[in-house]
């Protein structure tokens, strides 16, 4: 029987987001466990590929987590448009587990949107899914639980302006450049990357960036691409244009997925704050509930303004206030907007809007694991404290050996060797030569 201690020793963390350590998340009681296979970031396909290739194992992981949290119901959230994958998964269902087919919209994979779409339950602002009896976890995390061994690889999709869009299993500590090479290399003149996905990723032009437990995708674009410009927009520019150009049309609010869930966030008011003298409370009410999905900035705003960054800056301000001075909600305090169903952002339209529709390809899983003869494994790969190194220079390590241990008094996860070899350096990374 798999225990919370096993999951901790294997170093499992959430593979679909900030990497919250799974042994902490699953040490809870819940009625429902939801497998997040929505994969709503355009162009990414690795979760769909994992469900297609390893349906038994993914469902086994789901069942293990259901047992750990005492849930009687498991729901697999996957886009209905992937009919072939839905059929494969349905053919492997076990007692207590069902499939919920999701629409092709963004952000279907946002935890709170997924909880609502699969169960009809609304998570109150600032609350987590557990407050409505749900635990949500990504497909890859569940697969890692079912593998019953140390996490030494990560799955990602390489997409965008590359020869072949592919999904890859890569050893942790290899590089994004290695993965792009495996995809046949970039086709554009001056390639850069949006790491994590086109909507909620981050810009990088460092191809030596490392694969970690939370790497889920990389989109290669030319530096001149309009989406790259949006990512690189400086604060002085988005603040200035917010003041000068926002006409208060409120499209950003009307399409905001958190506003539609009934949360008190109205990005058009945050924009208005740039042009008027308002009190601090008027300025930042609700901004802390922004999930930074970028829908307002990349899709809703007809003026190409940046309400997401304006809201995110205000969110940082409000987070400096003492907790008792902030808005606080409990389950049942809010309900969804009656227009929620009709205002979802369809992915094809979104892809056209951010000019990536020409890169819409299926990204099948590459047959073999990408491995290298040198890895640099970060001791900090996710939310929480870095692990303490457990190996010294000159030591020989095996695949799966523990090389970093979390401080028992802090949130963290074990780190394991992803290749066999000799430790050549120890700093904030463990360097291993195979
Ligand atoms: S980024 Fe914009 S659309 Fe998304 S939650 Fe924040 S305010 Fe709403
Ligand atoms: S959609 Fe754009 S122009 Fe309209 S209120 Fe929002 S930021 Fe202003």
XYZ file of C-alpha atoms and ligand atoms in Angstrom:
450
model
C 0.000 0.000 0.000
C 1.334 3.435 -0.943
C 1.696 5.812 2.019
C 2.237 9.542 2.369
C 5.787 8.718 3.504
C 6.398 6.818 0.202
C 5.236 9.814 -1.814
C 7.556 12.032 0.206
C 10.568 9.701 -0.302
C 9.917 9.561 -4.076
C 10.049 13.375 -4.212
C 6.656 13.752 -5.917
C 5.529 17.357 -6.406
C 2.698 18.883 -8.458
C 3.915 18.629 -12.042
C 1.305 21.009 -13.404
C 1.995 24.238 -11.547
C 4.245 25.658 -8.856
C 5.247 22.168 -7.697
C 3.535 21.976 -4.317
C 4.937 18.884 -2.518
C 2.393 16.086 -2.993
C 2.947 14.434 0.401
C 1.567 17.598 2.008
C -1.309 18.040 -0.456
C -2.490 14.427 -0.161
C -2.275 14.375 3.638
C -5.896 15.531 3.835
C -9.481 14.296 3.794
C -11.655 14.904 0.709
C -14.761 13.512 -1.000
C -13.544 13.866 -4.566
C -10.174 13.652 -6.297
C -10.029 15.394 -9.674
C -7.392 14.494 -12.244
C -6.509 17.651 -14.131
C -6.075 16.564 -17.729
C -7.558 19.768 -19.150
C -4.198 21.026 -20.441
C -5.690 24.334 -21.515
C -2.418 26.034 -22.477
C -2.591 26.169 -26.293
C -0.063 23.961 -28.173
C 0.763 21.735 -25.171
C -0.156 18.052 -25.431
C 1.907 16.049 -22.937
C -0.956 15.338 -20.473
C -3.191 14.117 -23.285
C -0.304 11.950 -24.508
C 0.232 10.478 -21.031
C -3.449 9.547 -20.776
C -3.326 8.007 -24.251
C -0.172 5.964 -23.565
C -0.530 5.135 -19.852
C -4.266 5.111 -19.000
C -3.947 2.245 -16.490
C -1.080 3.863 -14.625
C -2.723 7.333 -14.516
C -5.932 5.818 -13.156
C -3.937 3.730 -10.662
C -2.330 6.959 -9.405
C -5.775 8.520 -9.080
C -7.030 5.509 -7.091
C -3.993 5.644 -4.767
C -4.686 9.305 -4.031
C -8.410 8.584 -3.529
C -7.450 5.949 -0.934
C -5.030 8.321 0.781
C -7.590 11.137 1.164
C -10.583 8.830 1.731
C -12.425 9.923 -1.428
C -15.200 7.776 -2.876
C -15.288 9.599 -6.217
C -12.584 10.257 -8.779
C -13.102 12.485 -11.814
C -10.838 12.674 -14.841
C -11.211 16.092 -16.486
C -10.193 15.913 -20.133
C -11.184 17.840 -23.217
C -14.002 16.157 -25.131
C -12.336 17.147 -28.415
C -9.700 14.441 -27.806
C -12.232 11.716 -28.601
C -9.641 8.997 -29.167
C -8.051 9.643 -25.758
C -11.442 9.899 -24.028
C -12.347 6.484 -25.473
C -9.024 4.964 -24.314
C -9.513 6.333 -20.798
C -13.162 5.219 -20.647
C -12.079 1.698 -21.604
C -9.833 1.578 -18.505
C -12.178 3.101 -15.898
C -12.510 1.371 -12.539
C -15.146 1.602 -9.786
C -15.648 5.103 -8.443
C -13.830 6.822 -11.325
C -15.595 8.740 -14.096
C -14.639 10.953 -17.030
C -15.850 14.551 -17.324
C -15.478 15.854 -20.873
C -14.501 19.515 -20.867
C -15.044 22.133 -23.532
C -12.178 23.475 -25.628
C -11.710 26.767 -23.815
C -9.142 28.593 -21.744
C -8.480 28.318 -18.773
C -10.232 24.933 -18.338
C -7.197 23.713 -16.369
C -7.332 26.499 -13.792
C -7.979 24.556 -10.560
C -10.998 26.589 -9.533
C -12.552 26.526 -13.019
C -11.960 22.756 -13.168
C -13.619 22.175 -9.785
C -16.674 24.125 -10.958
C -16.877 22.431 -14.357
C -16.516 18.905 -12.962
C -18.542 19.204 -9.741
C -20.585 22.442 -9.899
C -18.905 23.573 -6.660
C -17.592 27.137 -6.380
C -14.378 27.626 -4.427
C -14.640 30.937 -2.557
C -12.047 33.678 -3.197
C -8.754 32.978 -1.435
C -9.857 29.410 -0.589
C -8.500 26.115 -1.939
C -10.443 23.207 -3.538
C -10.213 21.248 -0.258
C -12.713 23.704 1.274
C -15.365 22.249 -1.054
C -14.233 18.661 -0.529
C -11.959 18.336 -3.560
C -8.296 17.575 -4.194
C -7.042 18.439 -7.676
C -3.879 16.999 -9.158
C -2.293 16.932 -12.577
C -2.078 13.801 -14.804
C 1.726 13.604 -14.595
C 1.682 13.863 -10.795
C -0.727 10.919 -10.643
C 1.468 8.949 -13.036
C 4.482 9.687 -10.809
C 2.568 8.345 -7.799
C 1.673 5.161 -9.714
C 5.307 4.594 -10.786
C 6.183 3.975 -7.113
C 9.739 5.153 -7.601
C 11.842 8.316 -7.366
C 10.954 11.172 -9.728
C 13.936 11.477 -12.085
C 12.276 12.619 -15.328
C 9.799 15.235 -16.419
C 7.356 15.274 -19.344
C 7.065 18.342 -21.556
C 5.853 19.443 -24.978
C 8.181 21.315 -27.317
C 6.058 23.411 -29.681
C 6.025 26.594 -31.730
C 8.496 27.456 -34.470
C 10.401 24.135 -34.379
C 10.864 21.418 -36.989
C 8.600 18.886 -35.211
C 6.225 19.550 -32.334
C 6.815 16.676 -29.882
C 6.195 15.631 -26.315
C 9.235 14.295 -24.478
C 10.193 12.529 -21.283
C 13.501 14.162 -20.331
C 15.853 13.484 -17.429
C 15.784 16.183 -14.770
C 18.857 18.386 -15.098
C 19.056 18.198 -18.902
C 18.342 21.444 -20.757
C 15.548 23.044 -22.754
C 18.112 23.359 -25.566
C 18.547 19.539 -25.561
C 14.763 19.143 -25.896
C 14.527 21.690 -28.727
C 17.314 19.875 -30.561
C 15.356 16.631 -30.240
C 12.408 18.449 -31.833
C 14.599 19.141 -34.860
C 15.671 22.619 -33.752
C 14.184 26.075 -34.166
C 13.171 27.243 -37.634
C 13.095 30.976 -36.970
C 16.017 33.398 -37.264
C 16.223 34.613 -33.694
C 14.571 31.970 -31.494
C 13.457 32.682 -27.943
C 11.205 30.687 -25.615
C 7.990 31.061 -23.684
C 8.561 28.477 -20.953
C 5.449 26.855 -19.456
C 2.966 27.678 -22.220
C 1.898 30.675 -24.294
C -0.655 32.084 -21.820
C 0.925 31.703 -18.383
C 4.543 31.064 -19.280
C 7.588 33.295 -18.977
C 10.057 34.646 -21.492
C 13.541 33.140 -21.707
C 16.348 33.180 -24.252
C 18.637 30.983 -22.149
C 18.659 27.600 -23.876
C 20.774 26.125 -21.064
C 17.756 26.415 -18.731
C 17.278 23.169 -16.853
C 14.473 20.646 -16.960
C 12.928 20.378 -13.501
C 10.045 18.428 -11.976
C 7.657 21.243 -12.953
C 8.724 21.840 -16.569
C 5.633 21.154 -18.687
C 6.242 22.826 -22.005
C 8.280 25.244 -24.058
C 7.068 27.268 -27.021
C 9.745 28.520 -29.417
C 9.014 31.800 -31.217
C 11.013 34.388 -33.104
C 12.033 37.325 -30.929
C 9.987 39.582 -33.220
C 6.732 37.651 -32.558
C 3.923 39.766 -31.097
C 3.456 37.429 -28.108
C 7.113 37.919 -27.175
C 6.549 41.684 -27.288
C 3.630 41.299 -24.870
C 5.772 39.261 -22.456
C 8.555 41.834 -22.559
C 6.318 44.894 -22.099
C 8.022 47.006 -19.382
C 6.077 48.294 -16.362
C 6.584 51.919 -17.323
C 4.893 51.169 -20.668
C 1.893 49.197 -19.425
C 1.276 51.681 -16.610
C 1.483 54.604 -19.012
C -0.842 53.119 -21.628
C -3.282 52.050 -18.905
C -3.580 55.685 -17.914
C -3.728 57.060 -21.438
C -5.729 54.510 -23.396
C -8.147 52.487 -21.223
C -11.679 53.472 -22.194
C -13.276 51.531 -19.344
C -15.188 49.212 -21.670
C -14.877 46.467 -18.998
C -14.420 43.611 -21.499
C -11.471 42.519 -19.341
C -13.803 42.100 -16.374
C -16.694 40.551 -18.311
C -14.405 37.755 -19.606
C -12.268 37.302 -16.473
C -12.651 33.640 -15.388
C -12.398 34.516 -11.703
C -15.006 37.296 -12.010
C -17.261 34.759 -13.746
C -16.816 32.408 -10.784
C -18.250 35.176 -8.617
C -14.947 36.416 -7.240
C -14.747 40.159 -6.519
C -12.119 40.955 -9.134
C -12.768 43.647 -11.724
C -9.616 44.379 -13.716
C -11.181 47.409 -15.465
C -11.360 49.076 -12.050
C -7.702 48.287 -11.476
C -6.988 49.980 -14.814
C -9.116 52.966 -13.810
C -6.997 53.333 -10.696
C -4.097 54.398 -12.908
C -5.948 57.490 -14.081
C -7.817 58.653 -10.982
C -7.049 59.550 -7.420
C -8.637 56.760 -5.376
C -8.068 55.403 -1.911
C -5.790 52.396 -1.548
C -8.764 50.156 -0.684
C -10.694 51.263 -3.765
C -7.628 50.700 -5.900
C -6.834 47.201 -4.915
C -10.092 45.592 -3.849
C -10.153 42.135 -5.359
C -6.823 42.311 -7.200
C -5.438 39.654 -4.855
C -7.774 37.088 -6.402
C -6.225 37.397 -9.871
C -4.787 34.051 -11.013
C -2.657 35.795 -13.678
C -4.234 33.781 -16.508
C -3.546 36.678 -18.939
C -6.957 36.318 -20.583
C -7.715 40.000 -20.004
C -4.442 41.169 -21.566
C -3.982 38.667 -24.410
C -7.628 38.086 -25.397
C -10.258 40.408 -23.941
C -8.836 43.894 -24.268
C -9.577 45.504 -27.654
C -6.916 48.164 -27.022
C -3.969 45.766 -26.450
C -3.585 47.028 -22.885
C -2.253 44.965 -19.979
C -4.802 44.682 -17.141
C -3.177 41.443 -15.968
C 0.125 43.092 -15.111
C -1.646 46.076 -13.558
C -3.727 43.651 -11.432
C -0.672 41.539 -10.560
C 1.199 44.641 -9.335
C -1.775 45.646 -7.180
C -1.956 42.097 -5.861
C 1.617 42.388 -4.602
C 0.651 45.633 -2.833
C -2.361 44.116 -1.122
C -0.359 41.109 -0.009
C 1.765 43.476 2.064
C -1.285 44.439 4.146
C -1.920 42.562 7.418
C -4.223 39.575 6.879
C -7.014 41.020 9.018
C -7.209 44.083 6.740
C -7.703 42.014 3.581
C -10.942 40.665 2.116
C -11.741 37.226 3.425
C -14.326 34.681 2.270
C -15.608 31.320 3.365
C -17.282 28.498 1.388
C -20.724 29.506 0.127
C -20.025 33.261 0.212
C -20.061 33.656 -3.595
C -21.782 32.049 -6.551
C -20.895 31.939 -10.221
C -22.036 34.533 -12.757
C -25.118 33.481 -14.771
C -23.228 34.172 -18.031
C -20.203 32.005 -17.154
C -21.007 29.252 -19.676
C -21.409 31.748 -22.529
C -18.276 33.790 -21.935
C -15.626 31.095 -22.038
C -12.696 31.838 -24.357
C -12.542 29.245 -27.184
C -8.977 28.015 -27.773
C -9.029 28.357 -31.616
C -10.043 32.026 -31.317
C -7.490 32.588 -28.575
C -4.720 31.051 -30.709
C -5.630 33.329 -33.606
C -5.648 36.341 -31.316
C -2.140 35.649 -30.007
C -0.974 34.603 -33.495
C 0.135 31.054 -32.724
C -2.545 29.177 -34.687
C -0.004 28.288 -37.407
C 1.853 26.200 -34.798
C -1.188 24.115 -33.825
C 0.156 20.543 -34.187
C -0.455 17.339 -32.263
C 2.993 16.846 -30.549
C 3.051 13.033 -30.173
C 5.248 11.482 -27.457
C 8.834 10.757 -28.511
C 9.611 7.042 -28.247
C 12.678 7.165 -25.974
C 13.603 9.133 -22.862
C 15.866 12.097 -23.523
C 19.015 11.537 -21.483
C 22.436 13.207 -21.464
C 25.892 12.416 -20.058
C 25.889 15.528 -17.868
C 23.107 16.904 -15.684
C 22.820 19.819 -13.292
C 20.040 19.011 -10.843
C 18.636 22.030 -8.966
C 18.227 21.613 -5.212
C 15.313 24.051 -5.516
C 12.833 23.081 -8.234
C 9.505 24.243 -6.866
C 7.614 26.079 -4.145
C 9.167 25.587 -0.691
C 12.705 25.536 0.683
C 15.673 24.122 -1.286
C 16.850 20.627 -0.315
C 20.168 20.186 1.517
C 22.825 18.340 -0.520
C 23.564 14.788 0.650
C 26.461 13.974 -1.687
C 30.025 15.239 -2.072
C 32.300 15.915 -5.045
C 33.871 12.678 -6.291
C 31.048 10.471 -5.018
C 29.471 7.975 -7.423
C 25.668 7.994 -7.595
C 23.036 5.674 -9.068
C 19.822 6.644 -10.854
C 17.139 7.313 -8.241
C 19.580 7.778 -5.345
C 18.615 10.549 -2.921
C 21.051 13.459 -3.407
C 19.116 16.206 -1.613
C 16.949 16.146 1.515
C 14.399 18.775 2.583
C 14.735 20.480 5.963
C 12.180 18.528 8.082
C 10.883 21.798 9.581
C 10.172 23.358 6.166
C 8.034 22.677 3.106
C 10.183 20.866 0.545
C 10.870 17.639 -1.355
C 13.606 15.024 -1.772
C 15.849 15.302 -4.845
C 17.221 12.232 -6.661
C 19.994 11.543 -9.182
C 18.546 11.357 -12.708
C 21.595 9.675 -14.271
C 24.319 7.396 -12.885
C 27.767 8.951 -12.619
C 30.197 11.002 -10.576
C 29.337 14.177 -8.676
C 31.613 16.884 -10.106
C 30.345 19.940 -8.235
C 27.897 20.846 -5.480
C 26.466 24.363 -5.217
C 22.778 25.184 -5.579
C 22.852 22.271 -8.035
C 24.224 18.744 -7.950
C 26.414 18.385 -11.077
C 26.706 14.774 -12.263
C 28.937 13.498 -15.072
C 27.768 10.172 -16.471
S -5.214 37.798 -15.417
Fe -6.960 39.093 -15.913
S -8.518 37.692 -16.623
Fe -7.014 36.464 -15.514
S -7.750 36.372 -13.385
Fe -6.373 38.127 -13.525
S -7.688 39.861 -13.954
Fe -8.881 38.018 -14.428
S -10.720 45.742 -21.842
Fe -8.963 47.100 -22.107
S -9.851 49.091 -22.646
Fe -11.524 47.818 -21.824
S -11.561 48.346 -19.611
Fe -10.239 46.564 -19.835
S -8.189 47.388 -20.048
Fe -9.600 49.080 -20.424
